[in-house]
Short mmCIF file of C-alpha atoms in Angstrom, two decimals:
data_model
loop_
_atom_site.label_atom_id
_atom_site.label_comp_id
_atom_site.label_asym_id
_atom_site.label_seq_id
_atom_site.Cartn_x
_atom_site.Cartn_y
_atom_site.Cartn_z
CA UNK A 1 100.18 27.40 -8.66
CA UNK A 2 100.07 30.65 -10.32
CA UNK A 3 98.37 33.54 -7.65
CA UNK A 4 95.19 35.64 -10.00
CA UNK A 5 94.32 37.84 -6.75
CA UNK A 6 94.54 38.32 -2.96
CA UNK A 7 92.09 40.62 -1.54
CA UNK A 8 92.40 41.42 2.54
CA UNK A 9 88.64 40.20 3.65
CA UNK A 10 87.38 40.30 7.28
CA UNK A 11 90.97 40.40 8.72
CA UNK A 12 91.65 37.05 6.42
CA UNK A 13 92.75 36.88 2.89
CA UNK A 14 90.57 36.07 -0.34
CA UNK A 15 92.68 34.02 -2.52
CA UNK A 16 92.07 33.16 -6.34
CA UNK A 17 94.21 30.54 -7.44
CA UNK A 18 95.10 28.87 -10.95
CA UNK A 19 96.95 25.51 -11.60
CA UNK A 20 97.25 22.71 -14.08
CA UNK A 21 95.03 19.50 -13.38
CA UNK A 22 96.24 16.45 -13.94
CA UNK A 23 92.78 15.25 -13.52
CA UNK A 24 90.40 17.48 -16.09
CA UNK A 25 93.39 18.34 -17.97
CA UNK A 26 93.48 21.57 -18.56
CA UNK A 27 93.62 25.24 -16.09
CA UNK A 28 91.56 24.96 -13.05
CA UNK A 29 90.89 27.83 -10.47
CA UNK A 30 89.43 28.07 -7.57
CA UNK A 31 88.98 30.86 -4.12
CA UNK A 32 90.45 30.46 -1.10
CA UNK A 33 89.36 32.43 2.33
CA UNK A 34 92.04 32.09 5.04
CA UNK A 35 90.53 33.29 8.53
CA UNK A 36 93.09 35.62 10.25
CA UNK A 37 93.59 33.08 12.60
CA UNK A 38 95.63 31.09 9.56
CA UNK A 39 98.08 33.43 10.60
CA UNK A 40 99.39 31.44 13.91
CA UNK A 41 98.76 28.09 12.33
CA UNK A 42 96.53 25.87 10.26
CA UNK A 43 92.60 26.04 10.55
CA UNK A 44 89.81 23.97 9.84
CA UNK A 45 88.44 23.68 6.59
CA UNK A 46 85.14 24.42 4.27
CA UNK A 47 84.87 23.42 1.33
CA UNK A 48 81.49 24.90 -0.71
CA UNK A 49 80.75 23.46 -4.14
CA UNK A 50 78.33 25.53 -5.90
CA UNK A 51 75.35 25.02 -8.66
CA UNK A 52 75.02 24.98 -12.56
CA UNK A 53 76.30 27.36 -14.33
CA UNK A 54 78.32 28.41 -10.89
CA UNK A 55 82.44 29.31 -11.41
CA UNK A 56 84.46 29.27 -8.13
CA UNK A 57 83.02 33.36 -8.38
CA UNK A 58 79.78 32.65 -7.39
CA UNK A 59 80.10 31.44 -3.84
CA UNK A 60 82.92 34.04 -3.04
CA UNK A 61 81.10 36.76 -3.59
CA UNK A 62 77.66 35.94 -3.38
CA UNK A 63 77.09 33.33 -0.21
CA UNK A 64 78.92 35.70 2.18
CA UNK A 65 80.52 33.56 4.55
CA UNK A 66 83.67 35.04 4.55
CA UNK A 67 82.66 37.12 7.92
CA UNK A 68 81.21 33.88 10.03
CA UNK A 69 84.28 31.99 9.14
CA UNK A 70 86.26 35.05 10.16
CA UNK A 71 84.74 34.82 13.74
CA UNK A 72 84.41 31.03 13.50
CA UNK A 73 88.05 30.41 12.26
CA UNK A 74 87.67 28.53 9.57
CA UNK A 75 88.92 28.02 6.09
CA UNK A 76 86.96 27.84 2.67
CA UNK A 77 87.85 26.60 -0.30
CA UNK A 78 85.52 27.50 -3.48
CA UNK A 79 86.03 24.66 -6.37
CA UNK A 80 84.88 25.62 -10.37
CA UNK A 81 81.90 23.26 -11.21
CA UNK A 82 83.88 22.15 -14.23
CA UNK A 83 86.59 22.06 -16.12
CA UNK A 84 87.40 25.07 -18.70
CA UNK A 85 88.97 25.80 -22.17
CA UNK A 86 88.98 25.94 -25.40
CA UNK A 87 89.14 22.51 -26.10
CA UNK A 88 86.88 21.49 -23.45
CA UNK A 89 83.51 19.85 -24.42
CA UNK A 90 80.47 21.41 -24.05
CA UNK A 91 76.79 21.78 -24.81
CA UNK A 92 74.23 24.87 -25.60
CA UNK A 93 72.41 23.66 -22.87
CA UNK A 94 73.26 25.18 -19.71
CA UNK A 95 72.85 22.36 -17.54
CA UNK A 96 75.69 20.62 -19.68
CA UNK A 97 79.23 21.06 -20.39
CA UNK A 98 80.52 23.90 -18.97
CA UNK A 99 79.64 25.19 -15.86
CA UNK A 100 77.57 21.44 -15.22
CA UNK A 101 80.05 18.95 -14.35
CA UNK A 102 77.88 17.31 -11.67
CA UNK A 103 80.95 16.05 -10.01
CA UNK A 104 81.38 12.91 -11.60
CA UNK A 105 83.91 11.59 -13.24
CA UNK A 106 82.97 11.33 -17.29
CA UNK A 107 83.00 7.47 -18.98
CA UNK A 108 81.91 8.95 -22.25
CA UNK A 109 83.19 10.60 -25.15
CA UNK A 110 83.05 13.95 -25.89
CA UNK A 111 83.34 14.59 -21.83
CA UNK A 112 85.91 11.90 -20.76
CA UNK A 113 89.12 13.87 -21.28
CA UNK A 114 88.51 16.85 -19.11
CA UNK A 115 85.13 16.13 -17.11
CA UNK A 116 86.95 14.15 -13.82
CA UNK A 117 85.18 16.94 -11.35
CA UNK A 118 84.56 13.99 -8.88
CA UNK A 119 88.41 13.53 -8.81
CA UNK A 120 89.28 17.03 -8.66
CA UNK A 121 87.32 17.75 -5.80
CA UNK A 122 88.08 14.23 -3.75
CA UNK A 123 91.65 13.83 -4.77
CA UNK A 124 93.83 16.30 -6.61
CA UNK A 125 92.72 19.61 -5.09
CA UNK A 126 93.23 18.76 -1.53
CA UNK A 127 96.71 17.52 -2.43
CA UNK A 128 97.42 21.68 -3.41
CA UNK A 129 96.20 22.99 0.21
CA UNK A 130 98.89 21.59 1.75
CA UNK A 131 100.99 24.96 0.88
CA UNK A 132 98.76 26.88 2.62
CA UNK A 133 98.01 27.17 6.96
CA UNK A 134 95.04 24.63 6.32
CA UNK A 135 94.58 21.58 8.67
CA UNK A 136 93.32 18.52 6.44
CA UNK A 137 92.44 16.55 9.18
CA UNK A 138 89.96 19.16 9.62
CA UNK A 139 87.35 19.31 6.55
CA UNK A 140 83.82 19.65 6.32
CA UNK A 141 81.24 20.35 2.97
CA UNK A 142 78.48 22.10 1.88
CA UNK A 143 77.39 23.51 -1.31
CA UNK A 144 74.19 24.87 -3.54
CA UNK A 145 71.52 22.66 -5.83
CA UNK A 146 73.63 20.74 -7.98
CA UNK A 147 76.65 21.58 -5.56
CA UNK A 148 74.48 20.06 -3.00
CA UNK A 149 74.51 17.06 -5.06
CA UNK A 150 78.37 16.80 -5.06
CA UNK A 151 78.63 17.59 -1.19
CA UNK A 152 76.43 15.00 -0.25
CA UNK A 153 77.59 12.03 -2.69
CA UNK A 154 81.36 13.17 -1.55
CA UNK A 155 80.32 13.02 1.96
CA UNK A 156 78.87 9.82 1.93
CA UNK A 157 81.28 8.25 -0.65
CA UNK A 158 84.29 9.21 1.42
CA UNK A 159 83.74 7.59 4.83
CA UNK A 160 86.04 9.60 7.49
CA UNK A 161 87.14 12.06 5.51
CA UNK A 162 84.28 15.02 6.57
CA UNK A 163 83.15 15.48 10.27
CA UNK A 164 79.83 16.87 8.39
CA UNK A 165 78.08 17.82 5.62
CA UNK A 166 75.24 20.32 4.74
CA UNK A 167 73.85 21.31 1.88
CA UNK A 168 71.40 24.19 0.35
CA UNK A 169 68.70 23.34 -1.90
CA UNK A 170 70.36 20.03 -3.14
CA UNK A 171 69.55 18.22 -6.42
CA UNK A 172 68.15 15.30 -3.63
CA UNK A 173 67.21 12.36 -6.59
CA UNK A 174 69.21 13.02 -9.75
CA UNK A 175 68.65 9.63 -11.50
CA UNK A 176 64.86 9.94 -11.31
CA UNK A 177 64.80 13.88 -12.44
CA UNK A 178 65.79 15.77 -15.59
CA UNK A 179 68.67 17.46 -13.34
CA UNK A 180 70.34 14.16 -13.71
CA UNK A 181 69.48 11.48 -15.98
CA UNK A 182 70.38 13.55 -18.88
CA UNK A 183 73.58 14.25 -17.29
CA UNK A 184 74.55 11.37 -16.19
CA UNK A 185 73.70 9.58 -19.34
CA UNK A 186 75.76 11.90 -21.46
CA UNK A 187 78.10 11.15 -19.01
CA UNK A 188 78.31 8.33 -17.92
CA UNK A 189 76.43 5.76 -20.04
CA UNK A 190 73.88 3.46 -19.03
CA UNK A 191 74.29 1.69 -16.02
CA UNK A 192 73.31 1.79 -12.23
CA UNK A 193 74.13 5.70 -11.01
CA UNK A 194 73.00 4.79 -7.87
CA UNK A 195 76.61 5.93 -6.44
CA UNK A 196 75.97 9.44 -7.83
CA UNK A 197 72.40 9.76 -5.94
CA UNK A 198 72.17 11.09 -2.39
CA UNK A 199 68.65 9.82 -1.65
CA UNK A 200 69.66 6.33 -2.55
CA UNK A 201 73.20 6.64 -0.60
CA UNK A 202 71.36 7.72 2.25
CA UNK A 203 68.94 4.81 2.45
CA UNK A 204 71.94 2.11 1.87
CA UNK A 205 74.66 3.32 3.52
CA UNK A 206 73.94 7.23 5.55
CA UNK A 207 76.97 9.46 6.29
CA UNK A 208 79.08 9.01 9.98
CA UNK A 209 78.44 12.14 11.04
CA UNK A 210 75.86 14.75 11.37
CA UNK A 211 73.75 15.91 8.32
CA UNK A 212 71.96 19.52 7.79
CA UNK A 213 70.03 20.18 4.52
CA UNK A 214 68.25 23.34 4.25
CA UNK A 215 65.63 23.71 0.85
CA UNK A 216 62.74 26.66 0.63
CA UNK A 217 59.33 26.22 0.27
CA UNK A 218 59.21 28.55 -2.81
CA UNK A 219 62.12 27.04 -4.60
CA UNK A 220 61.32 27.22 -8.13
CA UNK A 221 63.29 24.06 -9.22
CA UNK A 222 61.46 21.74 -6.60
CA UNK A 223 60.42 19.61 -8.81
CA UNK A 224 63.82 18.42 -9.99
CA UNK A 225 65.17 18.52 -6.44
CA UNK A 226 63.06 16.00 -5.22
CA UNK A 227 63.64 17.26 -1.62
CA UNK A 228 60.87 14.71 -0.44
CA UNK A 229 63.22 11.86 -1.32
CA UNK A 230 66.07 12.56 0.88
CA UNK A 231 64.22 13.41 3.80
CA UNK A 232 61.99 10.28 3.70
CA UNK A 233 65.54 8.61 3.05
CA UNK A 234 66.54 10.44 6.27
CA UNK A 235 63.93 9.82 8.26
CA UNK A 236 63.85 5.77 7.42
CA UNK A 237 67.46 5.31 8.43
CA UNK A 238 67.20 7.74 11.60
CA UNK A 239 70.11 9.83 9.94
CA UNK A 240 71.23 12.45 12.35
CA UNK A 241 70.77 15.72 11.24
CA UNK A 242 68.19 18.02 10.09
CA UNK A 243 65.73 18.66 6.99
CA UNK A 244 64.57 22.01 7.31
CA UNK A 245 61.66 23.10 4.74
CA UNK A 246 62.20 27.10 4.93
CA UNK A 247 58.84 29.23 4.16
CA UNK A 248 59.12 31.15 1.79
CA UNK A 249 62.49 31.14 0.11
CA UNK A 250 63.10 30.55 -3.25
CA UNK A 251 66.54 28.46 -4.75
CA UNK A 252 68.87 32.44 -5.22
CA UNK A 253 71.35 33.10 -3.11
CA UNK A 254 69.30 35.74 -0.93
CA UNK A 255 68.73 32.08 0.38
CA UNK A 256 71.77 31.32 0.69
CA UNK A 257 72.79 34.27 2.31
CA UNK A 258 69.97 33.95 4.93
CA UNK A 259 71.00 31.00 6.60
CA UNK A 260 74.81 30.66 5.42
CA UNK A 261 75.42 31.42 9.37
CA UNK A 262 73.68 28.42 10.44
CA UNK A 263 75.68 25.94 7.98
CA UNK A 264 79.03 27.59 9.10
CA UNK A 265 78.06 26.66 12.87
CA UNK A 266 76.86 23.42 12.72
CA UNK A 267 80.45 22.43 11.00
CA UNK A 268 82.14 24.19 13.39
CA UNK A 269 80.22 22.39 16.21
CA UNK A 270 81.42 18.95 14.49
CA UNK A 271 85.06 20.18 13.46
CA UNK A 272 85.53 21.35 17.65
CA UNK A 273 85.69 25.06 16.83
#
């Protein structure tokens, strides 16, 4: 674990971190906020995985939850959305390749040997936090449209492991929009993706624990969220939680920003902060 920068941050420490994965093969880094009250032992954690064309940057210094988990005492831990490198595939698209590794774990070639972001994320990154004051048995997710995505498949595909998940303008329906099927074709193949859709995971199996989504009415990218599908999904299965339509927001993080204090305590209310 090789230590990029350590900024002091709202009485914690902002941590930027770069290793060798196993996993993707090649250098991955990521952030890492530790709440001043890391310093007398280990604390709950966040984790936030963020949108296309997102690094581990974009959340860190853009969400600003750094001060609410501060006060809340509470870890966060800031993934890439991909892996990186030269000899990493990638596409001129920007919702491919780089910066759009949709959290799954490639099948196909060019992306097989270094696109394992479900993995990452699940697996091999939590195995680094235990170096650092950060309670594992402890962990809740969020994260932003495509990011949103990953926290809810996780969530739901991991039974146990998160007291609750939330998520901000999620990609709600990938394998019936264009922020998906393409993707998921490229990388994965042909075949039922149903494990990789949060509408359809919702309606066959929900997530144990409470759920908060939060999507604006002026979101630009509506269309390919397909925010109507997960709350119907939901509503059918009497999912506890909350789909909030918020007037007048769009999908930036201004949004974000606006109600990043609300998604910090509703996990702290399910982590018993």
């Amino acid at each position: 674990m090789e230590p990029l920068s350590e900024n002091a941050c709202f009485g914690g420490s902002q941590l930027v971190l770069r290793h060798g994965s196993r996993v993707c093969a090649c250098d991955m880094t990521f952030g890492l906020y530790l709440p001043p009250q890391a310093q007398d032992g280990p604390v709950p954690v966040l984790w936030y995985l963020s949108g296309l064309t997102c690094t581990h940057e974009n959340a860190m210094t853009k969400a600003g939850a750094q001060a609410h988990a501060a006060h809340l005492g509470m870890a966060l831990v800031f993934p890439d959305t991909s892996p990186r490198g030269e000899d990493v595939a990638d596409d001129d698209a920007f919702d491919m390749g780089k910066g759009a590794g949709f959290y799954v774990d490639a099948t196909e070639a060019p992306w097989a040997s270094h696109y394992k972001m479900r993995s990452y994320v699940a697996d091999e990154l939590p195995g680094l936090l235990g170096d650092f004051p950060v309670d594992m048995d402890r962990q809740a997710i969020t994260g932003h449209s495509m990011g949103g995505h990953g926290a809810l498949t996780l969530a739901m595909g991991s039974p146990g492991r998160f007291a609750s998940v939330s998520a901000f303008s999620p990609i709600c329906n990938p394998s019936a929009s264009d922020w998906g099927r393409k993707q998921f074709a490229a990388y994965l193949g042909d075949g039922d993706h149903a494990a990789h859709d949060a509408s359809l995971l919702m309606a066959d199996r929900g997530f144990d624990g409470p759920v908060l989504c939060d999507t604006g009415t002026a979101d630009q990218f509506a269309d390919l969220l397909r925010p109507e599908t997960l709350a119907q999904a939901m509503a059918a299965r009497r999912q506890p939680g909350a789909f909030r339509m918020q007037k007048g927001y769009d999908h930036s993080y201004f949004f974000v920003q606006t109600f990043i204090g609300d998604h910090l305590d509703f996990h702290a209310e399910a982590l018993g902060l």
